[in-house]
Amino acid sequence: MSDLIRLKNVEKKYKNGTTAIYDLNLAIEKGSFVFIIGGSGSGKSTLIKMLYREEKPTKGQVIVGGLDVAKLKNSKVYKLRRKLGIVFQDYRLLPKQTVYENVAFALECIGEKKEMIRINVLKALEDVGLKNKVHSYPDQLSGGEQQRVAIARAIVNNPKLLLCDEPTGNLDPEMSMEIMKVLEDINKRRGTTIVMATHDKEIVNKMKKQVVTLKQGHLVKFKQKGKYEDEAI
Amino acid sequence: MKLFRMLGRSIRDAVKSVVRNFSLSLASISCITITLIIVAVAIIASYNVQNFTKEIERDMTIVAFVDNDADEEDVKEIESDIKSISNVSKYTYQTKTEVKEKMQAESDVFNTVLKNWSDEESPLKDTFQIKVKDVEKLKQTAMRIQSIDKIAVVRYGSGMVDKMIAAFNQVEKITYGIVIALIVVTVFLIVNTIKLTISARRREISIMRLVGASNFTIKTPFIIEGMILGLFGSIVPVLITMYGYTAFYNHFDGYLYSQLIQLIKPEPFIYQVSLAVIVIGIIVGMIGSASAVRKYLKV
């Protein structure tokens, strides 16, 4: 039972009739680093969304950290969200708050004590290498730095799982690699499981991590130390 | 501990939001103010009406006039008859001489007129003044007394008072109607105010949800905001109640038009009304924001 995520016969059909995921079975171990790759419409975003219960599976079972996501009531979703961190392509920072406040926000929302917030926020910012930008505002930072703030916010409550939906989508290759270094570091040092959806070929090939390949809603391959293969696109 | 921390944060956010959307907050506050002023006036009026109708009812007396040719024996018989009626709580007997003296004492005009009348000439009659237990049955009791032998006329001051009470009841109902309509409008306005705050903070809310804030945490600041609007809206109505009613009371010396309509003393009445107004304000604000949150937050 060292699987952090387990999907059994999962199917996702949207209300407009399109099916995003067909009969998906998947198990992801604790502490692993997994890429989910595939072209647009392959269902990788849907898969990520089901993991943090933005979407519910139409059929099957999604278990994340021991919680049955499909059976989770709307009012109890926060229990799942506190176990994981999420990073998006568009950073989703609060523009009128400083870097520190943005990261602290995640802990304030769950009622953490002030001293604890301070300690954890500074530690998270150190882990992403932004300790010297604590008092800056998001618009004073580069895209890569903003994404690192978002990562700091996602890991500040020490989650078991970090979900990344195209985190490098808005960044140039150099900054993308910077982000990947940060993520790899978090994976190694904190032991956080990372699931990252991406279509960036270069990153996947360089990192040599586990790769889940989706194609039009079907699982094509699940490889250790996988590469981005053209057939997936 | 944790709850207090969260509450502190909610209050801070709520105050910030009121200040940030000042113009709309002001619109809501003014609407609440107008509603609450009318509510306060309605409460004061209806309590006063209730108060003096009760006073009047308590004073309601049946006066039974005894025939001029009745002798002492007859009077005794009448007395025992009256005593046997179950609804009678108290009665007094006055001979015409006593009535005369009383009237003479009351006014100079009566005094000069009545002085010239001897006992035989006097149009006054011996009377029984009867108080009843249940005012509702006043009419029946009066009829019973009327049917007693040697009773000439029975009078009870019902007609005018009944009409007055009915009219006041009507006014009260209309006031309630207006108050309810105003509260609905106010709630609607608050819903809109809170809706705007919610949409201004949509991004923040979506992030809150992502980082695992509970629904309670997300909703509380908005509900507190509504309560703050309600509280601010009750300031002017409370001042009007406190100073306005006291001034009104003093101006009329505690009576309206006649000694019959007695006003309620300002203390502690104004404090009770003020408290009611504040509570209504806060509740209206809360209902408005709660329904806005439910409609537009769907968390």
Coordinates of C-alpha atoms in Angstrom, one line a residue, chain A:
Chain A
M1 CA 0.0 0.0 0.0
S2 CA 2.7 2.4 -0.8
D3 CA 0.6 3.8 -3.6
L4 CA -0.3 7.5 -3.0
I5 CA -2.6 7.6 -6.0
R6 CA -4.7 4.8 -7.4
L7 CA -7.1 4.9 -10.3
K8 CA -9.4 2.0 -11.1
N9 CA -11.4 1.8 -14.3
V10 CA -11.8 5.6 -14.4
E11 CA -13.9 7.2 -17.1
K12 CA -14.6 10.8 -17.4
K13 CA -17.3 12.1 -19.7
Y14 CA -18.1 15.8 -19.8
K15 CA -21.7 17.1 -19.9
N16 CA -21.3 18.2 -23.5
G17 CA -20.8 14.5 -24.5
T18 CA -17.0 14.4 -25.0
T19 CA -15.2 11.6 -23.2
A20 CA -11.8 12.8 -21.9
I21 CA -10.7 9.6 -20.2
Y22 CA -11.5 6.0 -21.1
D23 CA -11.1 3.2 -18.6
L24 CA -7.9 4.3 -17.0
N25 CA -6.0 2.2 -14.4
L26 CA -3.0 3.8 -12.8
A27 CA -1.0 3.6 -9.5
I28 CA 1.6 6.1 -8.5
E29 CA 3.9 5.3 -5.6
K30 CA 4.8 7.6 -2.8
G31 CA 7.9 9.7 -3.4
S32 CA 7.9 9.2 -7.2
F33 CA 8.2 11.9 -9.9
V34 CA 5.7 11.3 -12.7
F35 CA 5.2 13.1 -16.0
I36 CA 1.9 12.9 -17.7
I37 CA 2.4 13.6 -21.4
G38 CA 0.2 13.7 -24.4
G39 CA -1.0 16.2 -27.0
S40 CA -3.9 18.5 -26.6
G41 CA -7.1 16.6 -26.0
S42 CA -5.3 13.7 -24.6
G43 CA -6.9 14.1 -21.2
K44 CA -3.9 15.0 -19.1
S45 CA -5.4 18.1 -17.7
T46 CA -8.6 16.2 -16.9
L47 CA -6.5 13.6 -15.1
I48 CA -4.8 16.2 -13.0
K49 CA -8.2 17.9 -12.3
M50 CA -9.6 14.6 -11.1
L51 CA -6.7 14.2 -8.7
Y52 CA -7.6 17.4 -6.9
R53 CA -11.3 17.0 -7.4
E54 CA -12.0 19.9 -9.7
E55 CA -13.7 17.2 -11.8
K56 CA -15.3 14.0 -10.6
P57 CA -14.9 10.8 -12.5
T58 CA -18.0 9.6 -14.2
K59 CA -17.1 6.0 -13.5
G60 CA -14.5 4.2 -11.5
Q61 CA -12.5 5.0 -8.4
V62 CA -9.9 7.7 -7.8
I63 CA -8.0 7.4 -4.5
V64 CA -5.6 10.0 -3.4
G65 CA -3.8 9.7 -0.1
G66 CA -6.4 7.3 1.2
L67 CA -9.4 9.5 0.2
D68 CA -12.0 8.4 -2.3
V69 CA -12.2 11.5 -4.4
A70 CA -15.4 10.7 -6.2
K71 CA -17.2 10.1 -2.9
L72 CA -15.9 13.3 -1.3
K73 CA -18.7 15.8 -0.6
N74 CA -18.4 19.3 -1.9
S75 CA -18.1 20.6 1.7
K76 CA -15.3 18.2 2.4
V77 CA -13.1 18.8 -0.6
Y78 CA -10.8 20.9 1.6
K79 CA -9.7 17.8 3.4
L80 CA -8.2 16.5 0.1
R81 CA -6.8 19.9 -0.8
R82 CA -4.8 20.2 2.4
K83 CA -3.0 17.0 1.5
L84 CA -1.7 18.3 -1.8
G85 CA -0.2 21.4 -3.5
I86 CA -1.2 22.6 -6.9
V87 CA 0.8 24.6 -9.4
F88 CA -0.7 26.0 -12.6
Q89 CA 0.6 27.4 -15.9
D90 CA -0.7 30.9 -15.0
Y91 CA 0.8 31.0 -11.5
R92 CA -2.4 32.2 -9.9
L93 CA -0.8 34.7 -7.5
L94 CA -2.5 37.5 -5.7
P95 CA -1.2 40.6 -7.5
K96 CA -1.7 43.1 -4.6
Q97 CA 0.2 40.9 -2.1
T98 CA 3.9 40.5 -1.6
V99 CA 5.7 37.2 -2.2
Y100 CA 5.6 36.5 1.6
E101 CA 1.9 37.2 1.8
N102 CA 1.1 35.1 -1.2
V103 CA 2.8 32.1 0.3
A104 CA 1.5 32.8 3.8
F105 CA -2.0 33.0 2.4
A106 CA -2.2 29.2 2.0
L107 CA -1.5 28.7 5.7
E108 CA -3.7 31.6 6.9
C109 CA -6.6 30.0 5.1
I110 CA -6.3 26.9 7.2
G111 CA -5.8 28.8 10.4
E112 CA -2.2 28.2 11.1
K113 CA -0.5 30.1 13.9
K114 CA 1.5 33.2 13.0
E115 CA 4.9 31.8 14.2
M116 CA 4.3 28.6 12.3
I117 CA 3.4 30.5 9.2
R118 CA 6.6 32.5 9.4
I119 CA 8.8 29.5 9.8
N120 CA 7.1 27.5 7.1
V121 CA 6.9 30.3 4.6
L122 CA 10.6 31.2 4.9
K123 CA 11.5 27.6 4.6
A124 CA 9.4 27.1 1.5
L125 CA 10.8 30.3 -0.1
E126 CA 14.3 29.1 0.7
D127 CA 13.6 25.8 -1.0
V128 CA 12.6 27.6 -4.2
G129 CA 15.5 30.1 -3.9
L130 CA 13.5 33.2 -3.4
K131 CA 14.5 34.2 0.1
N132 CA 15.8 37.5 -1.0
K133 CA 12.5 38.5 -2.8
V134 CA 10.3 38.2 0.2
H135 CA 8.9 41.7 0.0
S136 CA 8.6 42.0 -3.8
Y137 CA 5.3 42.0 -5.5
P138 CA 4.5 39.5 -8.2
D139 CA 4.7 42.0 -11.1
Q140 CA 8.2 42.9 -10.0
L141 CA 9.3 39.3 -10.7
S142 CA 10.1 37.3 -13.8
G143 CA 7.8 34.6 -15.0
G144 CA 10.1 31.9 -13.6
E145 CA 10.3 33.6 -10.2
Q146 CA 6.5 34.0 -10.1
Q147 CA 6.2 30.3 -10.8
R148 CA 8.6 29.6 -8.0
V149 CA 6.4 31.7 -5.7
A150 CA 3.5 29.5 -6.7
I151 CA 5.5 26.4 -6.0
A152 CA 6.5 27.7 -2.6
R153 CA 2.8 28.3 -1.9
A154 CA 2.0 24.8 -3.0
I155 CA 4.5 23.2 -0.7
V156 CA 4.3 25.4 2.3
N157 CA 1.9 23.1 4.1
N158 CA 4.2 20.2 3.5
P159 CA 1.9 18.2 1.3
K160 CA 2.5 14.6 0.3
L161 CA 1.6 15.3 -3.3
L162 CA 2.4 18.2 -5.6
L163 CA 0.3 18.4 -8.8
C164 CA 1.6 20.6 -11.6
D165 CA -0.5 21.4 -14.6
E166 CA 1.8 22.6 -17.4
P167 CA 4.0 24.6 -14.9
T168 CA 6.5 25.6 -17.6
G169 CA 3.9 26.4 -20.3
N170 CA 4.5 30.1 -20.1
L171 CA 8.3 30.0 -19.7
D172 CA 11.3 29.9 -22.0
P173 CA 13.5 26.8 -22.0
E174 CA 16.0 28.3 -19.6
M175 CA 13.5 29.3 -17.0
S176 CA 11.7 26.0 -17.5
M177 CA 14.8 24.1 -16.5
E178 CA 15.2 26.3 -13.5
I179 CA 11.7 25.3 -12.4
M180 CA 12.4 21.6 -13.1
K181 CA 15.5 21.9 -10.8
V182 CA 13.4 23.3 -8.1
L183 CA 10.8 20.5 -8.5
E184 CA 13.4 17.8 -8.5
D185 CA 14.9 19.3 -5.4
I186 CA 11.6 19.2 -3.6
N187 CA 11.0 15.7 -4.7
K188 CA 14.4 14.6 -3.3
R189 CA 14.7 16.6 -0.2
R190 CA 11.1 16.7 1.0
G191 CA 10.1 13.3 -0.5
T192 CA 7.0 15.0 -2.0
T193 CA 5.4 12.9 -4.8
I194 CA 5.2 15.0 -7.9
V195 CA 2.7 14.5 -10.8
M196 CA 3.3 16.9 -13.6
A197 CA 1.3 17.3 -16.8
T198 CA 3.4 18.7 -19.7
H199 CA 3.9 18.6 -23.4
D200 CA 7.4 19.9 -23.3
K201 CA 9.5 17.2 -25.0
E202 CA 12.9 18.5 -23.9
I203 CA 12.1 18.6 -20.2
V204 CA 10.7 15.0 -20.2
N205 CA 13.7 13.7 -22.1
K206 CA 16.2 15.5 -19.9
M207 CA 14.7 14.6 -16.6
K208 CA 14.4 10.8 -17.2
K209 CA 11.5 10.2 -14.8
Q210 CA 8.5 8.0 -14.9
V211 CA 6.3 8.9 -17.8
V212 CA 2.6 8.3 -18.3
T213 CA 1.6 8.7 -21.9
L214 CA -2.0 9.5 -22.8
K215 CA -3.6 9.6 -26.2
Q216 CA -7.1 10.7 -26.8
G217 CA -8.1 9.6 -23.3
H218 CA -6.4 6.2 -23.4
L219 CA -3.3 5.2 -21.4
V220 CA -0.7 4.3 -24.0
K221 CA 2.4 3.7 -21.9
F222 CA 3.7 3.9 -18.3
K223 CA 7.4 3.7 -18.4
Q224 CA 10.2 4.2 -15.8
K225 CA 12.8 6.7 -17.1
G226 CA 10.7 7.3 -20.1
K227 CA 11.1 9.6 -23.1
Y228 CA 8.7 11.7 -25.0
E229 CA 7.8 9.7 -28.1
D230 CA 6.3 11.2 -31.1
E231 CA 3.5 8.7 -31.3
A232 CA 2.0 10.4 -28.2
I233 CA 1.4 13.6 -29.9

